[in-house]
Amino acid sequence: MNPKEEKRNFRIALQMNNFKTALKGFERLIEHTAAQKRDERLGLFTSKEESIDYDKFYGTVRDLFGPEVKSQDVKCFYRKLCNNPDASIDWCEIFGYFCSEEDALASQIDEENLIFLVSRKQRVVISGSRRRDVIKCIVKIPHLDLLVAASQKGLITVFNSQMRVQTSTTVTDTSWITGCDYLFQLKRIVATTERTIIVWDYKAQGNSQENYFVIKPMDHCLLCVCVVPLPDQVCRDDILLGDDGGFVTRFTVNSDDFGLKQAKSKKKFQNQVLDSKNFKSIKRKLHNDWVMKIRYIPALSCFGSCSLDTIHSLVLDSLKRLEDNLPVREFSMPRGANTFCYCMKANVLVTGGDDKVLRLWHPNISTKPVGKLVGHMFSITEIVTNEKDQHVISLSSAKVFRVWDIQTLSLLQVFHDSQGGPGDMQIYSMVYDSNHGMLITGSSVIDMYPLTRMVQDTKQIPHTHEREINVMLYNKTFHQVLTICSESVIKVWELETGLQIYHILDPHGFSVELTAAAVNESGLIFATGAYNGTVKVWDFGSGQELRALPEGKDWKEEEHWLHDLIFLKSQEKHQYLILALERNGKIKIIQGNEEDVFLMVIWELPDAVPFLQDGNRVLHMRTSSKPKNPNISFPDVELILERKLSRSINNPAIRTEVNCIDLLQLEGYNLIAAGTLNGVIILWNFVMSTVTEVYRPEDCFTVDPDLDPKRFRINDILFLFRTPECARRSSQDSICSSSQCDSSRGPQSSKGSKQSIHDAEVKGENTNSLVGEQQFMDKKQYGGSNLVEAQPPILATAHEDGHLRLWTIEGRLLKDMLPFTKHSAISLTSLYTDSCTRILLAGNVEGHVILCSISSFLDPPHDEKKFKQLLSWRAHALEIVQVIYIEDKQVVLTASIDGSVRLWQALNGHYCGYFGQRRIFDLAHATDFILPCDVNEYPIEIKEESKFIEKKQKYEYPLIFDRARWRKMSSMSLLFKRTPPKAFEVEQDFKFFKSLSSPKIRKYTLEGFMTENKEAGIVFGSLPIYRVPSPTSLRFLPLIGSEAQRDSLDLLPGKKKGGHVQHERVRRRRSLKRNLVPQINLASSFFPSITK
């Protein structure tokens, strides 16, 4: 047997053995996981170290089969295993082969799920172009967000980001333009005609048509051009040229060649012709036919040129190969190549030509393509790539566009440009604008095809449910989102993709509205509550109903309306404990066991609001005489009352029911905090057996018909508590420290703008550098100590008056903040914090999201200045009912009564999409800055408060004329100059401006103050006035040249008093006045008259 075949067979056998070993390990993992799930169903305890959650399961699968395994397939497999551990399982399911492909095929056929939305095509007609002119070349300048278009007959146009003409010029040359590009170092535009090179200064003031150079002659007809972007070069650019002789030329241009350093020179140049022999150029023949396209690829540090030559179709090599005669890397294909492009992420070259086949090449393998894309019926003329979405867009000579997925080599979209007459059939140039998600083509006009996702995200109304959202939950175990609308429809979504997994219709019966829901810590079950008081427990993975609390026979309608549900930690695995808050203010615990079919209420908290209203700040509790339930952490308690309740306290016009609750059962704390409709904060401490009134607003028990009765209401309450483990971890990772967000702030404080956001991205303020700053701060804060004590919890409350307040559990107010939004005093509706309480999120009734940093504030002594609002943005046009922060993805979820659940970037407030859209989420890459159609406000970034300190504006004295200095510098030639100066002409040897100096007397600065003068008018009466202390004697400066006249006249002959001599002196004085510069009295300028 051939040794090569033996080696190949050995390699195949080794791979098969490795895969079999991985399958055996996978089978053991399945057995272990299934056994654990069976034990959990039986109620057996499993230690946290031995338990296999989703993250551990997914990590083990990746270790066995490699990183090619998709998380979505593993998640579906894990969900199936959790729902039914005894089900038959095949290893192929881990690779996604158990899913049906009907949905994927339907989504591909769906016309609204296309890549480019052809129906929204925009067209730009270039004015001023000649008859039958076409766009020969289009170049996008990403860092300037400019578009350069060159027509065949000499019109070069620069467009701004809104596709408006910024400047243009017309090249008066007999030959046609063949290509153009941008010179990065010289900041000029270069264009090539058939025989010349044009260098145009598009930023020159005045008539820009005169500001270009013509370099000629050239040896061959130039067909294409590109610029080599080398950042290490200064004032020099290299241009690559391809011609009809198969030559590739490296042409070097310097700023000295065009006299660009003489910026102060006012000499106008018009169509200046430069000799090409004076420029450095190196050329080499690489093809036996025309060079159709030439490009420089910075990622490979290589240039590429393609030709119609069958043997030397594509050449890819370093620029050094142009200087020597060493062999170059060549790619051969039938009938040559018309165009090519490079995809950096996939690391492939894509070529196309007259054989109608797209070939994919590895840059280092020139013998055989790694893939082929077949489908075009005519010659391929242009190819561009969309790096972000990994798409290749190819264009044929019949104006047929095809969009391909470069990873799967599948066809995504085909569309045809049917507009235009017979003369407009050909498209000469095509470019993809990644800044705006636009495909731009040039023929006789410029056509722009937007991405469908750009139009959907900006034009379509976000639509998740048919009705308003009541509840939104996040399952950390499965990374899924659960939403419930007022029409009683439950939907479960995948966070990473935004796809819907399943939905449940009428879960509590027909037209029974769901008002509350909660998910347990393991993420395997969730509970729902309705307005009629019924509660049901569901399996999160399958959506199957497990237990139910039926409606009581004697219950009145809406009497037990459930307002909130919270899962409690149970001592036994097979038990469910749910803390429920009813709208009437009652707090109770609902229990469910696996052997029981129904849930039951086992505990109810006594109502302490009336007794606290009676003047008691602290009430004590005692254990009830009822037998204690050992499975719950709350004892059955009764209030110890020292006196009876006063009858005059109860006022039916004042609502005192509990509106929101929160629970804290960590580090020895066993607390329930409640906020009432009249603004009272109540704290139940089951360790100390006390009920404390933390806060009571003034006049909260008085009725005022002129004021809003809901003005004191507390809409949400939240415990802010950092465990010792989180305190140690906060020194290592943080998403939003104060130093981070301050470094990412722009120059504006209260004005949010798209520009400031883009500036932050350009400066490279990414998360890694910001986390490093937080690490330094936290290490300095904790001093490297591993022993960190848990600080007492803090209460955060969201009020109806728009204030966000933070309290100690003793009732001391730490921070009273009115969040900064476009309109102040907007009612807050929801609060949320991360697991280590580093940030605090709030939502209000006008759809704003407020992001605050509280990491440093939680550390004693709770400095008020360390509580900082970082960001605010408009997420919805209507009220937000819930905000959730996802730490590992650094995104924010918002749910509103408008029926949509939207996704946002937490660091900058950028819109990512909404659940229910056709486009799949892409959270791994930064999204384009877009806004939903119902939002037109940009995110507002907040600076530090200390930077808002007003400073007095100070002004310095202007320069004054120094007579002594001028006398030393003046010359006799100025006095006796014969030719009189022209009007408004300044003499070159006139030393007046060099004689200016700072004032010698007053070294202090002037302070401006505002005043009003009705006589001067509304404009001039409001101008600032500068008050200058008056000198002892106000002497006006002399006329310029008077001292020189007097000194010069002393030197003249004839000092007699005779008439003849006197007449001669007067005549001489008049001639001096004509020869000198105009006499200016400067005293009135520098010393204004002051009325006494």
mmCIF file of C-alpha atoms in Angstrom, residues 418-588:
data_model
loop_
_atom_site.group_PDB
_atom_site.id
_atom_site.type_symbol
_atom_site.label_atom_id
_atom_site.label_comp_id
_atom_site.label_asym_id
_atom_site.label_seq_id
_atom_site.Cartn_x
_atom_site.Cartn_y
_atom_site.Cartn_z
ATOM 1 C CA SER A 418 -35.737 46.278 -13.637
ATOM 2 C CA GLN A 419 -35.790 50.073 -13.913
ATOM 3 C CA GLY A 420 -34.045 51.894 -16.745
ATOM 4 C CA GLY A 421 -34.046 51.724 -20.508
ATOM 5 C CA PRO A 422 -31.811 49.775 -22.865
ATOM 6 C CA GLY A 423 -29.002 52.288 -22.452
ATOM 7 C CA ASP A 424 -29.068 51.896 -18.681
ATOM 8 C CA MET A 425 -28.675 48.138 -18.596
ATOM 9 C CA GLN A 426 -25.193 47.981 -17.145
ATOM 10 C CA ILE A 427 -24.167 48.744 -13.583
ATOM 11 C CA TYR A 428 -20.506 49.767 -13.549
ATOM 12 C CA SER A 429 -19.779 49.971 -9.816
ATOM 13 C CA MET A 430 -21.101 48.628 -6.530
ATOM 14 C CA VAL A 431 -20.112 49.192 -2.893
ATOM 15 C CA TYR A 432 -21.555 48.178 0.489
ATOM 16 C CA ASP A 433 -21.889 50.938 3.102
ATOM 17 C CA SER A 434 -21.442 49.261 6.481
ATOM 18 C CA ASN A 435 -22.078 52.521 8.364
ATOM 19 C CA HIS A 436 -25.678 52.757 7.191
ATOM 20 C CA GLY A 437 -26.428 49.164 6.099
ATOM 21 C CA MET A 438 -26.851 50.103 2.449
ATOM 22 C CA LEU A 439 -25.932 48.563 -0.904
ATOM 23 C CA ILE A 440 -25.002 51.351 -3.343
ATOM 24 C CA THR A 441 -24.738 50.870 -7.092
ATOM 25 C CA GLY A 442 -23.757 53.243 -9.876
ATOM 26 C CA SER A 443 -25.106 53.276 -13.423
ATOM 27 C CA SER A 444 -26.574 56.393 -14.993
ATOM 28 C CA VAL A 445 -27.887 57.100 -11.469
ATOM 29 C CA ILE A 446 -26.965 56.047 -7.946
ATOM 30 C CA ASP A 447 -29.297 53.443 -6.410
ATOM 31 C CA MET A 448 -29.284 52.551 -2.703
ATOM 32 C CA TYR A 449 -30.800 49.324 -1.374
ATOM 33 C CA PRO A 450 -31.279 49.309 2.435
ATOM 34 C CA LEU A 451 -31.014 46.239 4.604
ATOM 35 C CA THR A 452 -34.394 44.871 5.638
ATOM 36 C CA ARG A 453 -33.432 44.920 9.306
ATOM 37 C CA MET A 454 -32.624 48.625 9.096
ATOM 38 C CA VAL A 455 -36.094 49.354 7.722
ATOM 39 C CA GLN A 456 -37.864 46.948 10.056
ATOM 40 C CA ASP A 457 -36.165 48.341 13.130
ATOM 41 C CA THR A 458 -36.893 51.947 12.210
ATOM 42 C CA LYS A 459 -40.239 51.767 10.383
ATOM 43 C CA GLN A 460 -42.144 48.827 11.849
ATOM 44 C CA ILE A 461 -43.880 49.265 15.179
ATOM 45 C CA PRO A 462 -42.401 46.824 17.733
ATOM 46 C CA HIS A 463 -45.060 44.221 18.403
ATOM 47 C CA THR A 464 -44.594 41.390 20.909
ATOM 48 C CA HIS A 465 -48.185 40.867 22.135
ATOM 49 C CA GLU A 466 -51.579 41.983 20.909
ATOM 50 C CA ARG A 467 -52.320 43.686 24.237
ATOM 51 C CA GLU A 468 -50.330 45.502 26.907
ATOM 52 C CA ILE A 469 -47.665 43.608 28.824
ATOM 53 C CA ASN A 470 -48.519 42.736 32.429
ATOM 54 C CA VAL A 471 -45.516 40.646 33.458
ATOM 55 C CA MET A 472 -41.995 39.971 32.181
ATOM 56 C CA LEU A 473 -39.588 37.437 33.720
ATOM 57 C CA TYR A 474 -36.065 36.270 32.940
ATOM 58 C CA ASN A 475 -34.925 32.674 33.456
ATOM 59 C CA LYS A 476 -31.193 32.731 34.216
ATOM 60 C CA THR A 477 -30.880 28.957 33.876
ATOM 61 C CA PHE A 478 -32.221 28.635 30.328
ATOM 62 C CA HIS A 479 -31.476 32.248 29.261
ATOM 63 C CA GLN A 480 -35.075 32.713 28.242
ATOM 64 C CA VAL A 481 -37.653 35.465 28.688
ATOM 65 C CA LEU A 482 -41.282 34.924 29.693
ATOM 66 C CA THR A 483 -43.900 37.552 28.852
ATOM 67 C CA ILE A 484 -47.605 37.751 29.727
ATOM 68 C CA CYS A 485 -50.110 40.194 28.247
ATOM 69 C CA SER A 486 -53.485 41.361 29.490
ATOM 70 C CA GLU A 487 -55.163 39.004 27.012
ATOM 71 C CA SER A 488 -53.735 36.106 29.062
ATOM 72 C CA VAL A 489 -51.231 34.815 26.555
ATOM 73 C CA ILE A 490 -47.930 33.418 27.881
ATOM 74 C CA LYS A 491 -44.963 33.480 25.510
ATOM 75 C CA VAL A 492 -41.465 32.165 26.104
ATOM 76 C CA TRP A 493 -38.593 33.615 24.046
ATOM 77 C CA GLU A 494 -34.959 32.774 23.473
ATOM 78 C CA LEU A 495 -32.809 35.689 24.615
ATOM 79 C CA GLU A 496 -29.864 35.174 22.242
ATOM 80 C CA THR A 497 -31.954 34.918 19.078
ATOM 81 C CA GLY A 498 -35.319 36.468 19.977
ATOM 82 C CA LEU A 499 -37.187 33.443 18.631
ATOM 83 C CA GLN A 500 -40.387 32.255 20.291
ATOM 84 C CA ILE A 501 -40.141 28.799 21.860
ATOM 85 C CA TYR A 502 -43.766 28.169 22.852
ATOM 86 C CA HIS A 503 -46.914 29.976 23.982
ATOM 87 C CA ILE A 504 -49.878 29.151 26.213
ATOM 88 C CA LEU A 505 -53.369 30.482 25.515
ATOM 89 C CA ASP A 506 -55.844 31.149 28.365
ATOM 90 C CA PRO A 507 -53.735 29.434 31.035
ATOM 91 C CA HIS A 508 -56.232 30.170 33.852
ATOM 92 C CA GLY A 509 -59.369 29.784 31.803
ATOM 93 C CA PHE A 510 -61.176 31.744 29.140
ATOM 94 C CA SER A 511 -60.830 35.558 29.512
ATOM 95 C CA VAL A 512 -59.119 35.287 32.908
ATOM 96 C CA GLU A 513 -56.426 37.968 32.998
ATOM 97 C CA LEU A 514 -53.023 37.097 34.435
ATOM 98 C CA THR A 515 -51.629 39.809 36.698
ATOM 99 C CA ALA A 516 -48.532 38.315 38.368
ATOM 100 C CA ALA A 517 -45.847 35.688 37.781
ATOM 101 C CA ALA A 518 -42.543 34.452 39.227
ATOM 102 C CA VAL A 519 -39.830 31.920 38.379
ATOM 103 C CA ASN A 520 -37.983 29.862 40.978
ATOM 104 C CA GLU A 521 -34.229 29.948 41.579
ATOM 105 C CA SER A 522 -33.502 26.758 39.628
ATOM 106 C CA GLY A 523 -35.438 28.021 36.623
ATOM 107 C CA LEU A 524 -37.342 24.755 36.183
ATOM 108 C CA ILE A 525 -40.800 25.980 37.252
ATOM 109 C CA PHE A 526 -42.739 29.232 37.214
ATOM 110 C CA ALA A 527 -45.965 30.373 38.825
ATOM 111 C CA THR A 528 -48.749 32.614 37.519
ATOM 112 C CA GLY A 529 -51.470 34.503 39.364
ATOM 113 C CA ALA A 530 -54.722 35.948 38.023
ATOM 114 C CA TYR A 531 -57.131 38.692 38.965
ATOM 115 C CA ASN A 532 -59.567 36.150 40.459
ATOM 116 C CA GLY A 533 -56.962 34.902 42.974
ATOM 117 C CA THR A 534 -56.110 31.604 41.271
ATOM 118 C CA VAL A 535 -52.462 30.467 41.163
ATOM 119 C CA LYS A 536 -50.887 27.856 38.918
ATOM 120 C CA VAL A 537 -47.416 26.291 38.815
ATOM 121 C CA TRP A 538 -45.938 25.317 35.436
ATOM 122 C CA ASP A 539 -42.954 23.439 34.101
ATOM 123 C CA PHE A 540 -40.782 26.043 32.401
ATOM 124 C CA GLY A 541 -39.234 23.700 29.853
ATOM 125 C CA SER A 542 -42.418 22.191 28.454
ATOM 126 C CA GLY A 543 -45.119 24.628 29.550
ATOM 127 C CA GLN A 544 -47.136 21.880 31.270
ATOM 128 C CA GLU A 545 -49.336 22.690 34.248
ATOM 129 C CA LEU A 546 -48.178 21.057 37.493
ATOM 130 C CA ARG A 547 -50.311 22.439 40.374
ATOM 131 C CA ALA A 548 -53.169 24.910 40.806
ATOM 132 C CA LEU A 549 -54.865 26.949 43.536
ATOM 133 C CA PRO A 550 -58.555 26.992 42.545
ATOM 134 C CA GLU A 551 -60.911 29.871 43.092
ATOM 135 C CA GLY A 552 -62.852 29.797 46.369
ATOM 136 C CA LYS A 553 -66.589 29.444 46.313
ATOM 137 C CA ASP A 554 -67.229 32.425 48.568
ATOM 138 C CA TRP A 555 -64.675 34.709 46.881
ATOM 139 C CA LYS A 556 -65.975 37.953 45.468
ATOM 140 C CA GLU A 557 -64.890 39.200 42.069
ATOM 141 C CA GLU A 558 -61.440 40.817 42.163
ATOM 142 C CA GLU A 559 -61.337 40.432 45.957
ATOM 143 C CA HIS A 560 -58.129 38.360 45.818
ATOM 144 C CA TRP A 561 -56.543 40.074 42.811
ATOM 145 C CA LEU A 562 -52.900 38.964 42.859
ATOM 146 C CA HIS A 563 -50.444 41.824 42.548
ATOM 147 C CA ASP A 564 -47.065 40.085 43.003
ATOM 148 C CA LEU A 565 -45.572 36.600 43.445
ATOM 149 C CA ILE A 566 -42.176 35.657 44.919
ATOM 150 C CA PHE A 567 -40.752 32.131 45.211
ATOM 151 C CA LEU A 568 -39.361 31.244 48.646
ATOM 152 C CA LYS A 569 -36.552 28.840 49.415
ATOM 153 C CA SER A 570 -38.003 25.552 50.565
ATOM 154 C CA GLN A 571 -36.395 23.089 52.949
ATOM 155 C CA GLU A 572 -37.602 20.162 50.825
ATOM 156 C CA LYS A 573 -37.006 19.599 47.126
ATOM 157 C CA HIS A 574 -40.512 18.505 46.233
ATOM 158 C CA GLN A 575 -42.208 21.522 47.793
ATOM 159 C CA TYR A 576 -43.230 24.903 46.366
ATOM 160 C CA LEU A 577 -43.538 27.977 48.578
ATOM 161 C CA ILE A 578 -44.839 31.193 47.005
ATOM 162 C CA LEU A 579 -45.164 34.543 48.747
ATOM 163 C CA ALA A 580 -48.195 36.320 47.262
ATOM 164 C CA LEU A 581 -49.381 39.935 47.525
ATOM 165 C CA GLU A 582 -53.017 40.691 46.843
ATOM 166 C CA ARG A 583 -54.289 44.033 45.660
ATOM 167 C CA ASN A 584 -56.156 44.513 48.904
ATOM 168 C CA GLY A 585 -52.782 44.527 50.723
ATOM 169 C CA LYS A 586 -52.843 41.009 52.161
ATOM 170 C CA ILE A 587 -49.585 39.020 52.145
ATOM 171 C CA LYS A 588 -49.788 35.226 52.288
#
